[in-house]
Short mmCIF file of C-alpha atoms in Angstrom, two decimals:
data_model
loop_
_atom_site.label_atom_id
_atom_site.label_comp_id
_atom_site.label_asym_id
_atom_site.label_seq_id
_atom_site.Cartn_x
_atom_site.Cartn_y
_atom_site.Cartn_z
CA MET O 1 -21.18 -37.45 -5.61
CA ASN O 2 -19.03 -34.30 -5.87
CA TRP O 3 -20.28 -31.02 -4.46
CA THR O 4 -18.57 -28.24 -6.35
CA LEU O 5 -18.76 -24.55 -5.57
CA GLU O 6 -19.36 -23.03 -9.00
CA VAL O 7 -21.22 -19.72 -8.56
CA VAL O 8 -21.19 -17.15 -5.75
CA PRO O 9 -23.74 -14.30 -5.82
CA VAL O 10 -22.25 -10.84 -5.21
CA PRO O 11 -24.76 -8.14 -4.19
CA VAL O 12 -24.35 -4.92 -6.18
CA THR O 13 -26.31 -1.70 -6.72
CA ASP O 14 -25.39 -1.01 -10.36
CA ILE O 15 -24.96 -4.13 -12.46
CA ASP O 16 -23.37 -2.31 -15.42
CA ARG O 17 -20.80 -0.57 -13.19
CA SER O 18 -20.00 -3.89 -11.53
CA LYS O 19 -19.73 -5.68 -14.89
CA GLU O 20 -17.19 -3.05 -15.98
CA PHE O 21 -15.26 -3.31 -12.69
CA TYR O 22 -14.97 -7.10 -12.69
CA GLY O 23 -14.52 -7.40 -16.46
CA GLU O 24 -12.34 -4.41 -17.36
CA LYS O 25 -10.55 -3.58 -14.11
CA CYS O 26 -10.15 -7.06 -12.62
CA GLY O 27 -9.76 -8.87 -15.95
CA PHE O 28 -12.42 -11.49 -15.20
CA THR O 29 -14.11 -13.20 -18.17
CA ILE O 30 -17.69 -12.12 -18.78
CA ASP O 31 -19.45 -15.44 -19.28
CA LEU O 32 -23.05 -14.30 -19.35
CA ASP O 33 -25.11 -11.13 -19.56
CA ASP O 34 -28.70 -12.18 -20.00
CA GLU O 35 -32.21 -11.04 -19.23
CA VAL O 36 -33.65 -14.34 -17.99
CA ALA O 37 -37.17 -12.95 -17.64
CA PRO O 38 -38.63 -9.48 -18.18
CA GLY O 39 -36.73 -7.11 -15.88
CA MET O 40 -34.53 -9.89 -14.44
CA ARG O 41 -30.87 -9.82 -15.47
CA ILE O 42 -27.86 -11.95 -14.60
CA VAL O 43 -24.23 -11.04 -15.27
CA GLN O 44 -21.81 -13.86 -14.54
CA VAL O 45 -18.02 -13.42 -14.55
CA THR O 46 -15.13 -15.80 -13.85
CA PRO O 47 -11.65 -14.99 -12.53
CA PRO O 48 -8.85 -16.26 -14.84
CA GLY O 49 -8.25 -19.98 -14.22
CA SER O 50 -11.13 -20.37 -11.76
CA ARG O 51 -13.86 -22.99 -11.92
CA CYS O 52 -16.06 -20.79 -9.72
CA SER O 53 -17.84 -17.74 -11.12
CA ILE O 54 -19.51 -14.79 -9.48
CA ALA O 55 -23.02 -13.74 -10.41
CA MET O 56 -24.57 -10.31 -10.13
CA LEU O 57 -28.35 -10.17 -10.24
CA GLN O 58 -30.78 -7.38 -11.03
CA GLY O 59 -34.54 -7.51 -10.52
CA MET O 60 -34.60 -11.13 -9.37
CA PRO O 61 -36.64 -11.96 -6.29
CA PRO O 62 -34.83 -14.00 -3.65
CA MET O 63 -35.38 -17.75 -3.89
CA PRO O 64 -37.91 -18.93 -1.30
CA GLY O 65 -36.19 -19.81 1.97
CA THR O 66 -33.15 -17.63 1.29
CA LYS O 67 -32.09 -14.23 2.59
CA GLU O 68 -31.05 -11.29 0.49
CA MET O 69 -27.64 -9.64 1.01
CA SER O 70 -27.32 -5.89 0.75
CA PRO O 71 -24.71 -4.49 -1.65
CA GLY O 72 -21.34 -4.12 0.07
CA THR O 73 -22.00 -6.79 2.72
CA LEU O 74 -20.04 -9.65 1.15
CA HIS O 75 -16.55 -9.89 2.65
CA GLY O 76 -13.74 -12.40 2.89
CA LEU O 77 -14.12 -14.29 -0.36
CA GLN O 78 -10.63 -15.42 -1.21
CA LEU O 79 -8.88 -15.72 -4.54
CA CYS O 80 -5.50 -17.48 -4.88
CA VAL O 81 -2.65 -16.56 -7.21
CA THR O 82 0.86 -17.97 -7.61
CA ASP O 83 2.57 -14.56 -7.83
CA ILE O 84 0.94 -11.99 -5.54
CA GLU O 85 3.25 -9.15 -6.56
CA ALA O 86 2.45 -9.64 -10.27
CA ALA O 87 -1.27 -9.90 -9.46
CA ARG O 88 -1.08 -6.67 -7.46
CA GLU O 89 0.76 -4.88 -10.28
CA GLU O 90 -1.88 -6.03 -12.77
CA LEU O 91 -4.78 -4.81 -10.63
CA VAL O 92 -3.10 -1.48 -9.88
CA GLY O 93 -2.30 -1.08 -13.59
CA ARG O 94 -5.99 -1.58 -14.36
CA GLY O 95 -7.00 1.11 -11.84
CA VAL O 96 -8.06 -1.04 -8.87
CA GLU O 97 -7.24 0.26 -5.38
CA VAL O 98 -5.36 -2.61 -3.73
CA SER O 99 -3.82 -2.90 -0.28
CA PRO O 100 -0.10 -3.49 0.07
CA VAL O 101 1.02 -7.12 0.23
CA MET O 102 0.86 -8.18 3.89
CA HIS O 103 1.68 -11.24 5.96
CA VAL O 104 1.02 -12.40 9.50
CA GLY O 105 4.14 -11.89 11.60
CA ALA O 106 5.11 -12.16 15.25
CA THR O 107 3.19 -8.99 16.15
CA GLY O 108 0.21 -9.35 13.80
CA TRP O 109 -0.15 -8.05 10.24
CA GLU O 110 3.09 -6.75 8.73
CA GLU O 111 3.78 -5.27 5.32
CA GLY O 112 5.62 -7.41 2.76
CA LYS O 113 5.57 -11.04 1.65
CA GLY O 114 5.64 -13.87 4.15
CA GLU O 115 6.54 -17.53 3.84
CA THR O 116 4.48 -20.08 1.91
CA TRP O 117 0.71 -19.43 2.15
CA ASN O 118 1.37 -16.23 4.14
CA SER O 119 1.11 -13.39 1.61
CA PHE O 120 -2.16 -11.50 1.18
CA MET O 121 -3.70 -8.35 -0.30
CA THR O 122 -7.22 -6.98 -0.36
CA PHE O 123 -9.45 -4.92 -2.61
CA GLU O 124 -13.09 -3.87 -2.79
CA ASP O 125 -15.55 -3.55 -5.64
CA PRO O 126 -17.44 -0.26 -6.19
CA ASP O 127 -20.12 -1.29 -3.64
CA GLY O 128 -17.59 -2.19 -0.94
CA ASN O 129 -17.75 -5.97 -1.26
CA GLY O 130 -14.34 -7.09 0.01
CA TRP O 131 -11.97 -9.60 -1.57
CA VAL O 132 -8.83 -11.24 -0.16
CA VAL O 133 -6.08 -12.47 -2.48
CA GLN O 134 -3.62 -15.05 -1.15
CA GLU O 135 -0.43 -16.30 -2.74
CA ALA O 136 -0.42 -20.10 -3.20
CA PRO O 137 2.79 -22.06 -3.77
CA SER O 138 1.48 -23.65 -7.00
CA GLU O 139 -1.55 -23.91 -9.24
CA LEU O 140 -4.52 -25.75 -7.74
CA SER O 141 -4.15 -28.60 -10.24
CA GLU O 142 -0.61 -29.23 -8.92
CA ARG O 143 -1.53 -29.36 -5.21
#
């Protein structure tokens, strides 16, 4: 049996603002915007080429046995791209504040691209949830 990671919840304060950020500014596909029950809304978006989506929830109680994350507390989720400089240019062009491209060098983090698997950038959504983008040497289907 395969266990696939397909949806990650992202805690946000304003679901419409977040939908605009991820859809318009990040260029993610808006897969779903639905009121699943009175006062309970789900917006689900998917990064280009990804099989895993992110879901933003409004008015939904936490599932029994789970804990609720506060908006802005999700950090370190990682996206991979094959051209980090082009990805950075696209995000900046869409109005997203993005860190410079960095790599791990002899003295720690250094600005600029590194060798294979060693080029990164970061950005945050309007609530402060933090994302890491890493350059991969090829598309996932080719690795």
